[in-house]
Amino acid sequence: MRRLGYILRCILHMDYRAMLRTVGKIHKKSGKSRLVLFIDMVYCGFRYGTGYKDYDLNEWWTLNREQRSTYLTRGINNSIIARYNDSKSYYILDNKVEFNRFFADTLDRQWIDLTHASKKEFAIFLTKVDAVLAKPIDATCGEGCVKCDKADFADPDALYDRLVASGSTLVEEYIVQHSELSHLYPHSVNTLRIVSIVDNDGEPHILFAFLRIGQGGRVVDNLNSGGMAAPIDLEKGQISNVAFDKDYHYFDTHPDTKVPLIGYPIPRWEEAVALVLNAARRIPQLRYVGWDVAVTENGVVFVEGNQHPGHDFLQMPPHTPNKIGMLPRYRQYLDI
């Protein structure tokens, strides 16, 4: 019934123009008939819960029936979230202020909420930091993030007014990342997305992880804001394959810094894994979470948590040469 409800919502809210544009793009790329692609795309939506973006990103027109059954689709991912996460506790992850309060001992940085702080309190806060990152408390994908350096603090009242007017009311001390991650790309804090799952016996596990890396001078690393993502070998703690962005570009070398990516070691990897596993134990009512972790010279710290961890990242064609998706790994821990 839950799956049927998801399909009906998709039918009602589908961006059909975007879907047809996607069909046209795949037609040019594959040479397949638009009608055949459209029919197959609709069939995959009903049969596997595949969105048209899944169909495009993971090249579903190249997969046979057995291969398709191994892919974690948008529909399956949403059903996992609905089944294994308690919606009453979503606020811990959805509201960045609540997340900071709940995991205050894992942040290692100053922060202030301008929805409750006065201009005087904000001015005092600014005397304690060299740079800040301001963001909306409920935004996703890096939207609304603003970095402010010491030079921007000349008029704290004006900065306060600017941030409140823009809705970027959670202001945090800017994280100074580990030098090895700055070497990859210095203009953003390049964070780890580590996805955890708590099995039926209450034990947390790491499903997968990737490093998000900024590019093009941007100050955020988020994939949906122009960044790239590279998969991490969980055992070795290093980048295991090419990075990619949402424009279907693949990178074995960072385009700005020219640093080779494949095999690049993640500093303090074991500490990051331990941080995530411990956090997963603290919120057993949220069994499936994507954690964003920053690595500094002094340790590892949380940036935020996500109830929608991202389902398509490690199923891109270069990462699935055998055309086997992520679903078998999920089935090691969940009854799906």
mmCIF file of C-alpha atoms in Angstrom:
data_model
loop_
_atom_site.group_PDB
_atom_site.id
_atom_site.type_symbol
_atom_site.label_atom_id
_atom_site.label_comp_id
_atom_site.label_asym_id
_atom_site.label_seq_id
_atom_site.Cartn_x
_atom_site.Cartn_y
_atom_site.Cartn_z
ATOM 1 C CA MET A 1 0.000 0.000 0.000
ATOM 2 C CA ARG A 2 2.858 2.391 0.848
ATOM 3 C CA ARG A 3 4.496 1.717 -2.517
ATOM 4 C CA LEU A 4 1.191 2.297 -4.337
ATOM 5 C CA GLY A 5 0.807 5.593 -2.515
ATOM 6 C CA TYR A 6 4.317 6.626 -3.574
ATOM 7 C CA ILE A 7 3.559 5.802 -7.215
ATOM 8 C CA LEU A 8 0.296 7.756 -7.126
ATOM 9 C CA ARG A 9 2.062 10.791 -5.652
ATOM 10 C CA CYS A 10 4.661 10.568 -8.401
ATOM 11 C CA ILE A 11 1.954 10.471 -11.059
ATOM 12 C CA LEU A 12 0.226 13.510 -9.577
ATOM 13 C CA HIS A 13 3.358 15.603 -9.067
ATOM 14 C CA MET A 14 5.567 14.472 -11.939
ATOM 15 C CA ASP A 15 7.303 17.166 -13.981
ATOM 16 C CA TYR A 16 6.277 15.679 -17.319
ATOM 17 C CA ARG A 17 8.090 18.291 -19.370
ATOM 18 C CA ALA A 18 11.346 17.456 -17.630
ATOM 19 C CA MET A 19 10.622 13.766 -18.107
ATOM 20 C CA LEU A 20 10.125 14.229 -21.845
ATOM 21 C CA ARG A 21 13.299 16.318 -22.079
ATOM 22 C CA THR A 22 15.125 13.463 -20.367
ATOM 23 C CA VAL A 23 13.682 11.006 -22.899
ATOM 24 C CA GLY A 24 14.955 13.229 -25.710
ATOM 25 C CA LYS A 25 18.416 13.475 -24.169
ATOM 26 C CA ILE A 26 18.674 9.704 -23.739
ATOM 27 C CA HIS A 27 17.431 9.215 -27.308
ATOM 28 C CA LYS A 28 20.354 11.289 -28.605
ATOM 29 C CA LYS A 29 22.795 9.440 -26.395
ATOM 30 C CA SER A 30 21.538 5.897 -26.980
ATOM 31 C CA GLY A 31 19.943 6.021 -30.418
ATOM 32 C CA LYS A 32 16.868 4.250 -29.029
ATOM 33 C CA SER A 33 13.364 5.258 -30.043
ATOM 34 C CA ARG A 34 11.777 7.998 -27.927
ATOM 35 C CA LEU A 35 8.582 5.954 -27.670
ATOM 36 C CA VAL A 36 10.430 2.824 -26.558
ATOM 37 C CA LEU A 37 12.369 4.831 -23.967
ATOM 38 C CA PHE A 38 9.226 6.531 -22.683
ATOM 39 C CA ILE A 39 7.340 3.247 -22.309
ATOM 40 C CA ASP A 40 10.314 1.594 -20.595
ATOM 41 C CA MET A 41 10.752 4.574 -18.283
ATOM 42 C CA VAL A 42 7.094 4.370 -17.222
ATOM 43 C CA TYR A 43 7.334 0.596 -16.790
ATOM 44 C CA CYS A 44 10.444 0.930 -14.602
ATOM 45 C CA GLY A 45 8.648 3.517 -12.497
ATOM 46 C CA PHE A 46 5.828 1.085 -11.734
ATOM 47 C CA ARG A 47 7.939 -2.072 -11.508
ATOM 48 C CA TYR A 48 11.033 -0.800 -9.659
ATOM 49 C CA GLY A 49 10.119 2.635 -8.284
ATOM 50 C CA THR A 50 12.583 4.257 -10.694
ATOM 51 C CA GLY A 51 12.366 8.011 -11.219
ATOM 52 C CA TYR A 52 13.238 9.446 -14.618
ATOM 53 C CA LYS A 53 16.375 10.917 -13.069
ATOM 54 C CA ASP A 54 17.376 7.446 -11.838
ATOM 55 C CA TYR A 55 16.735 6.109 -15.327
ATOM 56 C CA ASP A 56 19.038 8.734 -16.793
ATOM 57 C CA LEU A 57 21.841 8.865 -14.190
ATOM 58 C CA ASN A 58 22.196 5.107 -13.860
ATOM 59 C CA GLU A 59 21.588 4.367 -17.565
ATOM 60 C CA TRP A 60 18.685 2.004 -17.038
ATOM 61 C CA TRP A 61 18.212 1.513 -20.772
ATOM 62 C CA THR A 62 21.420 -0.557 -20.693
ATOM 63 C CA LEU A 63 20.283 -2.879 -17.875
ATOM 64 C CA ASN A 64 18.543 -6.228 -18.135
ATOM 65 C CA ARG A 65 15.833 -7.439 -15.757
ATOM 66 C CA GLU A 66 18.216 -9.162 -13.335
ATOM 67 C CA GLN A 67 20.507 -6.136 -13.154
ATOM 68 C CA ARG A 68 17.621 -3.728 -12.624
ATOM 69 C CA SER A 69 16.480 -5.758 -9.621
ATOM 70 C CA THR A 70 19.777 -4.936 -7.843
ATOM 71 C CA TYR A 71 19.463 -1.134 -8.044
ATOM 72 C CA LEU A 72 18.410 1.065 -5.168
ATOM 73 C CA THR A 73 15.823 3.344 -6.786
ATOM 74 C CA ARG A 74 14.207 6.499 -5.529
ATOM 75 C CA GLY A 75 11.031 4.589 -4.722
ATOM 76 C CA ILE A 76 12.797 1.851 -2.772
ATOM 77 C CA ASN A 77 14.934 4.413 -0.965
ATOM 78 C CA ASN A 78 11.856 6.373 0.091
ATOM 79 C CA SER A 79 10.167 3.190 1.325
ATOM 80 C CA ILE A 80 13.238 2.367 3.445
ATOM 81 C CA ILE A 81 13.148 5.843 4.979
ATOM 82 C CA ALA A 82 9.414 5.554 5.730
ATOM 83 C CA ARG A 83 9.766 2.077 7.222
ATOM 84 C CA TYR A 84 12.927 2.409 9.279
ATOM 85 C CA ASN A 85 12.908 6.053 10.394
ATOM 86 C CA ASP A 86 10.419 7.423 12.930
ATOM 87 C CA SER A 87 8.901 10.552 11.404
ATOM 88 C CA LYS A 88 8.373 12.041 14.877
ATOM 89 C CA SER A 89 12.160 12.339 15.192
ATOM 90 C CA TYR A 90 12.847 13.878 11.779
ATOM 91 C CA TYR A 91 13.235 17.285 13.441
ATOM 92 C CA ILE A 92 16.630 16.222 14.812
ATOM 93 C CA LEU A 93 17.984 16.052 11.266
ATOM 94 C CA ASP A 94 15.716 18.464 9.380
ATOM 95 C CA ASN A 95 16.340 21.418 11.686
ATOM 96 C CA LYS A 96 20.028 22.303 11.773
ATOM 97 C CA VAL A 97 19.691 24.126 15.108
ATOM 98 C CA GLU A 98 18.118 21.048 16.689
ATOM 99 C CA PHE A 99 20.908 18.915 15.227
ATOM 100 C CA ASN A 100 23.537 21.219 16.725
ATOM 101 C CA ARG A 101 21.863 21.003 20.127
ATOM 102 C CA PHE A 102 21.460 17.236 20.035
ATOM 103 C CA PHE A 103 25.037 16.588 18.878
ATOM 104 C CA ALA A 104 26.680 19.590 20.563
ATOM 105 C CA ASP A 105 29.566 17.471 21.815
ATOM 106 C CA THR A 106 30.514 16.473 18.246
ATOM 107 C CA LEU A 107 30.768 19.950 16.681
ATOM 108 C CA ASP A 108 33.902 21.548 18.217
ATOM 109 C CA ARG A 109 32.930 25.007 16.989
ATOM 110 C CA GLN A 110 31.025 28.096 18.091
ATOM 111 C CA TRP A 111 27.547 28.721 16.677
ATOM 112 C CA ILE A 112 24.615 31.056 17.170
ATOM 113 C CA ASP A 113 20.958 31.088 16.117
ATOM 114 C CA LEU A 114 19.964 34.559 14.894
ATOM 115 C CA THR A 115 16.253 33.778 15.198
ATOM 116 C CA HIS A 116 16.739 34.146 18.954
ATOM 117 C CA ALA A 117 20.012 36.060 19.363
ATOM 118 C CA SER A 118 20.135 39.853 19.602
ATOM 119 C CA LYS A 119 22.467 42.094 17.635
ATOM 120 C CA LYS A 120 24.551 42.577 20.775
ATOM 121 C CA GLU A 121 24.908 38.813 21.255
ATOM 122 C CA PHE A 122 25.848 38.416 17.598
ATOM 123 C CA ALA A 123 28.528 41.127 17.885
ATOM 124 C CA ILE A 124 30.042 39.347 20.893
ATOM 125 C CA PHE A 125 29.967 36.042 18.990
ATOM 126 C CA LEU A 126 31.883 37.580 16.079
ATOM 127 C CA THR A 127 34.736 38.626 18.378
ATOM 128 C CA LYS A 128 35.415 34.923 19.044
ATOM 129 C CA VAL A 129 35.786 33.765 15.431
ATOM 130 C CA ASP A 130 37.817 34.578 12.323
ATOM 131 C CA ALA A 131 35.288 33.421 9.724
ATOM 132 C CA VAL A 132 31.745 32.065 9.759
ATOM 133 C CA LEU A 133 29.402 30.075 7.581
ATOM 134 C CA ALA A 134 25.777 31.176 7.699
ATOM 135 C CA LYS A 135 22.970 28.919 6.463
ATOM 136 C CA PRO A 136 19.194 28.497 6.700
ATOM 137 C CA ILE A 137 18.156 26.130 9.465
ATOM 138 C CA ASP A 138 16.095 23.916 7.159
ATOM 139 C CA ALA A 139 17.706 24.225 3.719
ATOM 140 C CA THR A 140 19.220 21.361 1.742
ATOM 141 C CA CYS A 141 21.847 20.924 -0.980
ATOM 142 C CA GLY A 142 23.972 23.815 0.260
ATOM 143 C CA GLU A 143 21.302 26.372 -0.607
ATOM 144 C CA GLY A 144 21.627 29.743 1.106
ATOM 145 C CA CYS A 145 25.102 29.103 2.544
ATOM 146 C CA VAL A 146 27.169 32.270 2.930
ATOM 147 C CA LYS A 147 30.796 32.439 4.046
ATOM 148 C CA CYS A 148 31.810 35.657 5.832
ATOM 149 C CA ASP A 149 35.422 36.499 6.633
ATOM 150 C CA LYS A 150 36.791 38.832 9.311
ATOM 151 C CA ALA A 151 36.611 41.780 6.918
ATOM 152 C CA ASP A 152 32.826 41.345 6.781
ATOM 153 C CA PHE A 153 32.600 41.890 10.549
ATOM 154 C CA ALA A 154 33.376 45.656 10.353
ATOM 155 C CA ASP A 155 29.695 46.402 10.880
ATOM 156 C CA PRO A 156 28.164 43.517 12.874
ATOM 157 C CA ASP A 157 24.703 45.108 12.880
ATOM 158 C CA ALA A 158 24.659 45.366 9.082
ATOM 159 C CA LEU A 159 25.855 41.771 8.763
ATOM 160 C CA TYR A 160 23.170 40.665 11.226
ATOM 161 C CA ASP A 161 20.470 42.431 9.195
ATOM 162 C CA ARG A 162 21.787 40.956 5.947
ATOM 163 C CA LEU A 163 21.814 37.404 7.243
ATOM 164 C CA VAL A 164 18.392 37.617 8.878
ATOM 165 C CA ALA A 165 16.883 39.129 5.725
ATOM 166 C CA SER A 166 18.338 36.306 3.631
ATOM 167 C CA GLY A 167 17.131 33.609 6.027
ATOM 168 C CA SER A 168 20.663 32.372 6.742
ATOM 169 C CA THR A 169 20.161 32.525 10.496
ATOM 170 C CA LEU A 170 22.311 29.649 11.741
ATOM 171 C CA VAL A 171 25.812 31.106 11.959
ATOM 172 C CA GLU A 172 28.699 28.766 12.708
ATOM 173 C CA GLU A 173 32.401 29.241 13.171
ATOM 174 C CA TYR A 174 33.940 28.302 9.831
ATOM 175 C CA ILE A 175 35.560 24.883 9.909
ATOM 176 C CA VAL A 176 39.245 24.834 9.027
ATOM 177 C CA GLN A 177 39.653 21.508 7.292
ATOM 178 C CA HIS A 178 42.601 19.141 7.330
ATOM 179 C CA SER A 179 45.478 20.246 5.106
ATOM 180 C CA GLU A 180 45.253 17.055 3.014
ATOM 181 C CA LEU A 181 41.663 17.909 2.072
ATOM 182 C CA SER A 182 42.570 21.525 1.358
ATOM 183 C CA HIS A 183 45.230 20.158 -0.966
ATOM 184 C CA LEU A 184 42.432 18.538 -2.992
ATOM 185 C CA TYR A 185 40.422 21.781 -3.152
ATOM 186 C CA PRO A 186 40.952 24.745 -0.790
ATOM 187 C CA HIS A 187 37.862 26.919 -1.321
ATOM 188 C CA SER A 188 35.236 24.693 0.344
ATOM 189 C CA VAL A 189 35.169 22.385 3.326
ATOM 190 C CA ASN A 190 35.256 19.021 1.568
ATOM 191 C CA THR A 191 33.072 16.768 3.673
ATOM 192 C CA LEU A 192 32.475 13.051 3.986
ATOM 193 C CA ARG A 193 28.962 11.703 3.452
ATOM 194 C CA ILE A 194 28.848 8.481 5.463
ATOM 195 C CA VAL A 195 25.596 6.520 5.368
ATOM 196 C CA SER A 196 24.721 4.318 8.328
ATOM 197 C CA ILE A 197 22.078 1.680 8.838
ATOM 198 C CA VAL A 198 21.005 0.058 12.107
ATOM 199 C CA ASP A 199 20.170 -3.618 11.614
ATOM 200 C CA ASN A 200 17.314 -5.535 13.196
ATOM 201 C CA ASP A 201 19.515 -6.415 16.194
ATOM 202 C CA GLY A 202 20.239 -2.746 16.898
ATOM 203 C CA GLU A 203 23.799 -2.777 15.568
ATOM 204 C CA PRO A 204 24.926 0.123 13.324
ATOM 205 C CA HIS A 205 26.844 -0.449 10.100
ATOM 206 C CA ILE A 206 28.298 1.725 7.345
ATOM 207 C CA LEU A 207 26.512 1.154 4.038
ATOM 208 C CA PHE A 208 28.687 3.380 1.881
ATOM 209 C CA ALA A 209 30.588 6.651 1.907
ATOM 210 C CA PHE A 210 31.883 9.255 -0.480
ATOM 211 C CA LEU A 211 33.881 12.464 -0.353
ATOM 212 C CA ARG A 212 32.195 15.622 -1.554
ATOM 213 C CA ILE A 213 34.604 18.086 -3.160
ATOM 214 C CA GLY A 214 34.044 21.638 -4.319
ATOM 215 C CA GLN A 215 35.144 22.970 -7.667
ATOM 216 C CA GLY A 216 35.159 26.130 -9.766
ATOM 217 C CA GLY A 217 35.855 28.492 -6.869
ATOM 218 C CA ARG A 218 32.611 27.618 -5.064
ATOM 219 C CA VAL A 219 32.577 27.680 -1.250
ATOM 220 C CA VAL A 220 30.270 24.651 -0.914
ATOM 221 C CA ASP A 221 30.997 21.038 -1.837
ATOM 222 C CA ASN A 222 27.418 19.856 -2.321
ATOM 223 C CA LEU A 223 26.769 17.883 -5.492
ATOM 224 C CA ASN A 224 23.586 19.832 -6.202
ATOM 225 C CA SER A 225 25.437 23.135 -5.871
ATOM 226 C CA GLY A 226 28.182 22.436 -8.378
ATOM 227 C CA GLY A 227 30.423 20.124 -6.378
ATOM 228 C CA MET A 228 31.515 16.576 -7.134
ATOM 229 C CA ALA A 229 31.441 13.272 -5.255
ATOM 230 C CA ALA A 230 33.987 10.447 -5.150
ATOM 231 C CA PRO A 231 33.347 6.983 -3.655
ATOM 232 C CA ILE A 232 35.406 5.808 -0.694
ATOM 233 C CA ASP A 233 36.732 2.302 -0.124
ATOM 234 C CA LEU A 234 35.402 1.539 3.364
ATOM 235 C CA GLU A 235 38.272 -0.790 4.250
ATOM 236 C CA LYS A 236 41.160 1.269 2.901
ATOM 237 C CA GLY A 237 39.778 4.730 3.673
ATOM 238 C CA GLN A 238 40.704 6.175 0.289
ATOM 239 C CA ILE A 239 38.986 7.350 -2.884
ATOM 240 C CA SER A 240 38.266 4.201 -4.873
ATOM 241 C CA ASN A 241 37.000 5.467 -8.227
ATOM 242 C CA VAL A 242 36.385 8.538 -10.352
ATOM 243 C CA ALA A 243 34.453 11.503 -8.990
ATOM 244 C CA PHE A 244 31.379 12.808 -10.786
ATOM 245 C CA ASP A 245 29.103 15.831 -10.854
ATOM 246 C CA LYS A 246 25.445 16.235 -11.748
ATOM 247 C CA ASP A 247 26.348 17.287 -15.303
ATOM 248 C CA TYR A 248 27.617 13.745 -15.983
ATOM 249 C CA HIS A 249 31.265 14.774 -15.949
ATOM 250 C CA TYR A 250 33.725 12.264 -14.489
ATOM 251 C CA PHE A 251 37.063 13.157 -12.957
ATOM 252 C CA ASP A 252 40.121 11.093 -12.125
ATOM 253 C CA THR A 253 41.964 14.366 -11.431
ATOM 254 C CA HIS A 254 40.531 17.489 -9.820
ATOM 255 C CA PRO A 255 39.955 20.013 -12.631
ATOM 256 C CA ASP A 256 41.138 22.996 -10.564
ATOM 257 C CA THR A 257 43.996 21.689 -8.446
ATOM 258 C CA LYS A 258 45.107 18.879 -10.811
ATOM 259 C CA VAL A 259 45.430 16.510 -7.855
ATOM 260 C CA PRO A 260 44.897 12.816 -8.796
ATOM 261 C CA LEU A 261 41.771 11.529 -7.042
ATOM 262 C CA ILE A 262 41.782 7.741 -7.252
ATOM 263 C CA GLY A 263 43.685 6.298 -4.298
ATOM 264 C CA TYR A 264 43.750 9.631 -2.424
ATOM 265 C CA PRO A 265 43.748 8.843 1.322
ATOM 266 C CA ILE A 266 41.087 10.234 3.653
ATOM 267 C CA PRO A 267 42.741 11.616 6.801
ATOM 268 C CA ARG A 268 41.350 10.366 10.133
ATOM 269 C CA TRP A 269 39.082 7.895 8.327
ATOM 270 C CA GLU A 270 38.767 5.457 11.232
ATOM 271 C CA GLU A 271 37.834 8.329 13.550
ATOM 272 C CA ALA A 272 35.108 9.430 11.126
ATOM 273 C CA VAL A 273 33.651 5.910 11.008
ATOM 274 C CA ALA A 274 33.664 5.680 14.807
ATOM 275 C CA LEU A 275 31.947 9.073 15.104
ATOM 276 C CA VAL A 276 29.134 7.954 12.798
ATOM 277 C CA LEU A 277 28.616 4.554 14.424
ATOM 278 C CA ASN A 278 28.419 6.143 17.876
ATOM 279 C CA ALA A 279 25.933 8.756 16.639
ATOM 280 C CA ALA A 280 23.756 6.074 15.035
ATOM 281 C CA ARG A 281 23.488 4.393 18.438
ATOM 282 C CA ARG A 282 22.275 7.660 19.970
ATOM 283 C CA ILE A 283 19.224 7.915 17.695
ATOM 284 C CA PRO A 284 18.067 4.312 17.205
ATOM 285 C CA GLN A 285 14.646 5.620 16.152
ATOM 286 C CA LEU A 286 16.339 6.917 12.975
ATOM 287 C CA ARG A 287 17.953 3.792 11.569
ATOM 288 C CA TYR A 288 18.940 5.093 8.121
ATOM 289 C CA VAL A 289 20.922 8.352 8.104
ATOM 290 C CA GLY A 290 23.422 10.159 5.909
ATOM 291 C CA TRP A 291 26.010 11.954 8.064
ATOM 292 C CA ASP A 292 28.132 14.852 6.828
ATOM 293 C CA VAL A 293 31.512 14.833 8.540
ATOM 294 C CA ALA A 294 34.328 17.375 8.333
ATOM 295 C CA VAL A 295 37.934 16.425 9.040
ATOM 296 C CA THR A 296 40.221 18.913 10.793
ATOM 297 C CA GLU A 297 43.819 18.736 11.992
ATOM 298 C CA ASN A 298 42.481 18.076 15.496
ATOM 299 C CA GLY A 299 39.809 15.482 14.763
ATOM 300 C CA VAL A 300 36.485 14.854 13.052
ATOM 301 C CA VAL A 301 33.289 16.854 13.550
ATOM 302 C CA PHE A 302 29.707 16.669 12.384
ATOM 303 C CA VAL A 303 28.341 19.218 9.946
ATOM 304 C CA GLU A 304 24.800 17.834 9.781
ATOM 305 C CA GLY A 305 22.668 14.720 9.369
ATOM 306 C CA ASN A 306 20.265 13.826 6.576
ATOM 307 C CA GLN A 307 17.169 11.640 6.624
ATOM 308 C CA HIS A 308 17.458 11.392 2.812
ATOM 309 C CA PRO A 309 21.004 10.008 2.492
ATOM 310 C CA GLY A 310 21.109 9.916 -1.308
ATOM 311 C CA HIS A 311 20.498 6.723 -3.209
ATOM 312 C CA ASP A 312 22.071 7.137 -6.644
ATOM 313 C CA PHE A 313 25.619 8.191 -5.826
ATOM 314 C CA LEU A 314 27.439 4.869 -6.004
ATOM 315 C CA GLN A 315 25.397 3.425 -8.864
ATOM 316 C CA MET A 316 26.802 5.650 -11.584
ATOM 317 C CA PRO A 317 28.040 3.700 -14.646
ATOM 318 C CA PRO A 318 31.800 4.022 -13.879
ATOM 319 C CA HIS A 319 31.149 2.680 -10.357
ATOM 320 C CA THR A 320 29.097 -0.307 -11.531
ATOM 321 C CA PRO A 321 31.116 -1.946 -14.344
ATOM 322 C CA ASN A 322 29.274 -5.214 -13.676
ATOM 323 C CA LYS A 323 25.953 -3.327 -13.660
ATOM 324 C CA ILE A 324 25.100 -4.516 -10.154
ATOM 325 C CA GLY A 325 23.549 -1.854 -7.938
ATOM 326 C CA MET A 326 23.603 -1.185 -4.193
ATOM 327 C CA LEU A 327 20.479 -3.111 -3.171
ATOM 328 C CA PRO A 328 22.276 -6.382 -2.286
ATOM 329 C CA ARG A 329 24.347 -4.498 0.296
ATOM 330 C CA TYR A 330 21.203 -3.046 1.871
ATOM 331 C CA ARG A 331 19.709 -6.524 2.064
ATOM 332 C CA GLN A 332 22.597 -7.639 4.257
ATOM 333 C CA TYR A 333 21.062 -5.569 7.049
ATOM 334 C CA LEU A 334 17.393 -4.952 6.174
ATOM 335 C CA ASP A 335 14.384 -7.070 5.280
ATOM 336 C CA ILE A 336 13.595 -5.469 1.928
#
